[in-house]
Each structure stands twice: as structure tokens, then as C-alpha cells.
C-alpha positions as a LaTeX table, in Angstrom:
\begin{tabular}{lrrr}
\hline
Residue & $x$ (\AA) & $y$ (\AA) & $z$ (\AA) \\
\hline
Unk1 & 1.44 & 27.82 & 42.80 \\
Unk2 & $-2.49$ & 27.45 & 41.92 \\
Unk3 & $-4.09$ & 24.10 & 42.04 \\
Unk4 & $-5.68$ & 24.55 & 38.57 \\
Unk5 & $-1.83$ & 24.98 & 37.17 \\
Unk6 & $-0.62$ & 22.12 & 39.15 \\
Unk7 & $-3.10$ & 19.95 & 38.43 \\
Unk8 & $-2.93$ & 21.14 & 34.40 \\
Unk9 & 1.24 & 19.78 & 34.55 \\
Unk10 & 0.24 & 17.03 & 36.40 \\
Unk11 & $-2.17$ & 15.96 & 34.74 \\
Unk12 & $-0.20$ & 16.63 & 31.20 \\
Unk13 & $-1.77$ & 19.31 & 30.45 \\
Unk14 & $-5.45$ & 17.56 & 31.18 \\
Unk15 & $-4.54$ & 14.19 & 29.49 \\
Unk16 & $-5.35$ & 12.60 & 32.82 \\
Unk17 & $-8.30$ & 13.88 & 33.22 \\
Unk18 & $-9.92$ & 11.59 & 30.37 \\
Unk19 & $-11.99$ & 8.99 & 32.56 \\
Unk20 & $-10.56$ & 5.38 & 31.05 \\
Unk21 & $-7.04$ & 5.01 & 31.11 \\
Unk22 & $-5.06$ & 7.75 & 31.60 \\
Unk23 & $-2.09$ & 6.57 & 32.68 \\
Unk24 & $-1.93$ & 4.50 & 29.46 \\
Unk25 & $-3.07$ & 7.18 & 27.06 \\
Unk26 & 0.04 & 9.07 & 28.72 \\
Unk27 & 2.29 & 6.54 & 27.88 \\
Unk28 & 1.00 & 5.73 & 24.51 \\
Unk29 & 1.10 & 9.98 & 23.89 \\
Unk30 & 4.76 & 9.97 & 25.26 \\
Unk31 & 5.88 & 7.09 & 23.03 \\
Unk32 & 4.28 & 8.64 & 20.00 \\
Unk33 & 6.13 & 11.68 & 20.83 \\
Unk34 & 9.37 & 10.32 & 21.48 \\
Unk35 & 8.93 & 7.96 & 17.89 \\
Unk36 & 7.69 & 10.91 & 15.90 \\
Unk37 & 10.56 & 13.45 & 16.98 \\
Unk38 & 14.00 & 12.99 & 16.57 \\
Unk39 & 16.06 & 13.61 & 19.78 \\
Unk40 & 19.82 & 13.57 & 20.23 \\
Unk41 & 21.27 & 11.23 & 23.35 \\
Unk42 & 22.12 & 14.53 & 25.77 \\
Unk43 & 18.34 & 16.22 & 25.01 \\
Unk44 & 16.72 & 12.76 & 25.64 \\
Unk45 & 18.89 & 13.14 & 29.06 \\
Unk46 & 18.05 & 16.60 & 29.75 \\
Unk47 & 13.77 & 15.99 & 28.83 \\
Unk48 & 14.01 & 13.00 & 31.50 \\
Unk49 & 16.22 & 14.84 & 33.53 \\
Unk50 & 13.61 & 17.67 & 33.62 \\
Unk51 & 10.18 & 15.76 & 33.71 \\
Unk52 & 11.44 & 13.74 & 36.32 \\
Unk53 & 12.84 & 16.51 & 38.66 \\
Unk54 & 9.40 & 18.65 & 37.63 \\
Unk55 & 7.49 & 15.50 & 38.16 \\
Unk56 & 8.69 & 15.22 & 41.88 \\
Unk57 & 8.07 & 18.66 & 42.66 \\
Unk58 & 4.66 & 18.42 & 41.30 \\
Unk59 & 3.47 & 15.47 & 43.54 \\
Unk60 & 5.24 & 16.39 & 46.34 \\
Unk61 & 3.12 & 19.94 & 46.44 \\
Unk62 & 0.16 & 17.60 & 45.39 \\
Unk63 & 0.96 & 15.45 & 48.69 \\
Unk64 & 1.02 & 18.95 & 50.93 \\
Unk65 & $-2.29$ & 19.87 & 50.43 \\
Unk66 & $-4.13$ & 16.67 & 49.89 \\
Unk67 & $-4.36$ & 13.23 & 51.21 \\
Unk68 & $-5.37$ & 11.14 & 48.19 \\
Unk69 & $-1.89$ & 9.18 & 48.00 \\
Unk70 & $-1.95$ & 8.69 & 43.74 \\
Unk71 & $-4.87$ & 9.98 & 42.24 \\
Unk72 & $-5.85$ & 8.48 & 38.63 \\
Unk73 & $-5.36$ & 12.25 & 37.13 \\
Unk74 & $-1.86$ & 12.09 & 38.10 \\
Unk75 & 0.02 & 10.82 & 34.61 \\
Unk76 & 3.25 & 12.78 & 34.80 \\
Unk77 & 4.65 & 9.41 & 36.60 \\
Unk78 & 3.75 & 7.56 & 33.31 \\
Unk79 & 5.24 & 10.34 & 31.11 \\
Unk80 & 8.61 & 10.39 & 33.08 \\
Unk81 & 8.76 & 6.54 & 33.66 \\
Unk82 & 7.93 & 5.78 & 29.73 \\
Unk83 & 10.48 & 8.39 & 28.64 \\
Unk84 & 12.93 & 6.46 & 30.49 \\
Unk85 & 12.06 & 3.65 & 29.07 \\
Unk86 & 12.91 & 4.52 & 25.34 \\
Unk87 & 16.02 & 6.18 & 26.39 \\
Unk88 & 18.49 & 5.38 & 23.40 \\
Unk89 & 15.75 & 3.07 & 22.20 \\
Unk90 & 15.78 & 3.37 & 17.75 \\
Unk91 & 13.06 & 4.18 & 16.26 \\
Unk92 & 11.81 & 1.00 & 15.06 \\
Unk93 & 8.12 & 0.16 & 15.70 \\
Unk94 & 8.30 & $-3.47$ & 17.37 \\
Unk95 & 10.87 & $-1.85$ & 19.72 \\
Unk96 & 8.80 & 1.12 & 20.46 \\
Unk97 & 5.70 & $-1.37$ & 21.14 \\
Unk98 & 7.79 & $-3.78$ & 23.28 \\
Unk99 & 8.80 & $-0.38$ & 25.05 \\
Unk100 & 5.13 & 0.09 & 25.84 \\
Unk101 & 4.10 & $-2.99$ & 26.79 \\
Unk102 & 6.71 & $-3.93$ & 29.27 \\
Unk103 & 6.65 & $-0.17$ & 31.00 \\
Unk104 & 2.81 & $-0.81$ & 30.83 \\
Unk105 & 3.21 & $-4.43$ & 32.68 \\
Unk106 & 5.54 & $-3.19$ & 35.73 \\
Unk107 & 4.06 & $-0.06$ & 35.95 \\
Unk108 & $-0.06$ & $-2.28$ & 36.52 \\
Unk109 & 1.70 & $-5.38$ & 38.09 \\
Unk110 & 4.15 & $-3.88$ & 40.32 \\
Unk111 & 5.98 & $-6.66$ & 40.90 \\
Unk112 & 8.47 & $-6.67$ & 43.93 \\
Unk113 & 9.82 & $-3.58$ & 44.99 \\
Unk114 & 8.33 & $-1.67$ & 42.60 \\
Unk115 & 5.18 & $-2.04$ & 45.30 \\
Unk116 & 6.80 & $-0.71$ & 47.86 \\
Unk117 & 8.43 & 2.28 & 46.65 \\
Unk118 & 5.00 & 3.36 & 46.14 \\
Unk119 & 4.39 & 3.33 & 49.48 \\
Unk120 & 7.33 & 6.65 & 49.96 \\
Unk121 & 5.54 & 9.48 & 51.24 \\
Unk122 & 5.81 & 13.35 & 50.51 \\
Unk123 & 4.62 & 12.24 & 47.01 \\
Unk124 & 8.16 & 10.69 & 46.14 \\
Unk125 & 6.07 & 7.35 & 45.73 \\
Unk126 & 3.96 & 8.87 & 42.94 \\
Unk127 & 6.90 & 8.98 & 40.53 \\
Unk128 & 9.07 & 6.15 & 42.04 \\
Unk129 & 7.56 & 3.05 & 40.86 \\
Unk130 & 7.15 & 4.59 & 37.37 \\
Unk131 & 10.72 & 5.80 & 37.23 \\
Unk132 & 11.75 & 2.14 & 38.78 \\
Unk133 & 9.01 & 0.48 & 35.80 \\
Unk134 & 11.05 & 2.79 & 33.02 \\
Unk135 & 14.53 & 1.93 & 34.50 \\
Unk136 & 13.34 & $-1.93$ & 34.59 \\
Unk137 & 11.88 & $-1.82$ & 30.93 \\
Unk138 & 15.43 & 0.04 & 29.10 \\
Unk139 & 17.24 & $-2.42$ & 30.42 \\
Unk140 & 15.63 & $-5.09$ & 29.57 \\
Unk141 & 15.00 & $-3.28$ & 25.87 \\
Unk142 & 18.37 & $-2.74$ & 25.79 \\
Unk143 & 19.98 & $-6.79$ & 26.79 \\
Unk144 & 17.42 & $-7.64$ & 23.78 \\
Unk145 & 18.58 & $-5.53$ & 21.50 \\
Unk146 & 22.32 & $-6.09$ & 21.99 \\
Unk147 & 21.49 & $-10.07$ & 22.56 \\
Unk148 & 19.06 & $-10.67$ & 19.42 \\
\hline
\end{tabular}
């Protein structure tokens, strides 16, 4: 595969090449996406399914053939983990934001475990504390929707 093409995917498709905040414009551009398009439960589970699996082989070439560990340009973590994170999530904007927010929180903070999945080599580590940050923020989405 040619760097330029892996670094176009991984970057989503040059999104995180922008210079200030790229991981969060991915996340706002993947929430916007997932609010503005209507999606039934088994394609939302086949799109994460597929960005995630992608995703992994992606940064684990990336890791091959170069030693930066998680490179700023690198937002198809933030794609996968925020797409997980509205998983089954209606459209309604306070939801959507609260979405954001709390993927955006774990995904900075890295509190606990999250931090050391990072550390996984072969690029695994790229994708696992986003996918952990997602998995973290549906739930907790989800025990305030069914407990508000």
C-alpha cells in the first residue's frame, strides 16, 4: 500500500492534517455525520465494525514503517471511537453533544486504563484507548438515557 493512501484513510481523508485539533474536528465531523444521516441498528454495527477493523490495519502498517507511536494526523481512532459512542444514541441534539463531550474527555484525560492500552504496540494502541473512550461514553449515554 502507498504511504500517501495510507496516510489519506488515516488521516480521514486529510482531516488530520489541519494543524489545531484534529482529533476533535474528527469527532465533531463524525458526530455531524452520524446526526445528519439516518442509519439503521445493523449498518451502525457494520460502519463500526468496518472503521474499526480498517482502523487497526491502518496503524498497524503505520507502526511497520515508522516509529512515531500516535502521530497528531492520525484521527481514524477518533472517528471509530466517536462512532461507538453514538451507537443507538437518538438523534436529539443535547444527547449528541453529551456524546461529544464525554468521548472528547476520556479520549484527552485518559483516565485509568484507558492510559495504558495506549501503550499496546504494533499500532493496536492507536485505536485502543479511543475504542475503550467510545465504549466508556455509550454506556454511560445509554444508563442516562434509560435512568432520566
Amino acid at each position: 500500500m502507498k504511504y500517501k493512501l495510507l496516510c489519506f484513510f488515516l488521516s480521514f481523508f486529510y482531516l488530520g492534517k489541519i494543524k489545531y485539533a484534529p482529533g476533535t474536528l474528527a469527532s465533531v465531523l463524525t458526530a455531524f455525520i452520524w446526526y445528519r444521516i439516518d442509519f439503521s441498528k445493523n449498518i451502525q454495527i457494520l460502519i463500526i465494525i468496518s472503521i474499526v477493523i480498517v482502523g487497526l490495519l491502518l496503524c498497524y502498517l503505520y507502526s511497520k514503517y515508522n516509529e512515531e507511536k500516535d502521530p497528531n494526523f492520525i484521527v481514524v481512532d477518533e472517528v471509530a471511537g466517536m462512532s461507538i459512542a453514538l451507537f443507538m444514541v437518538p438523534k436529539v441534539g443535547h444527547l449528541f453533544l453529551l456524546s461529544f463531550l464525554l468521548f472528547r474527555i476520556f479520549d484527552i484525560f485518559k483516565p485509568g486504563f484507558i492510559s495504558t492500552s495506549e501503550k499496546i504496540e504494533n499500532g493496536i494502541g492507536i485505536m485502543l484507548d479511543d475504542i475503550i473512550s467510545g465504549i466508556m461514553t455509550l454506556c454511560l449515554i445509554h444508563l442516562l438515557m434509560n435512568w432520566i
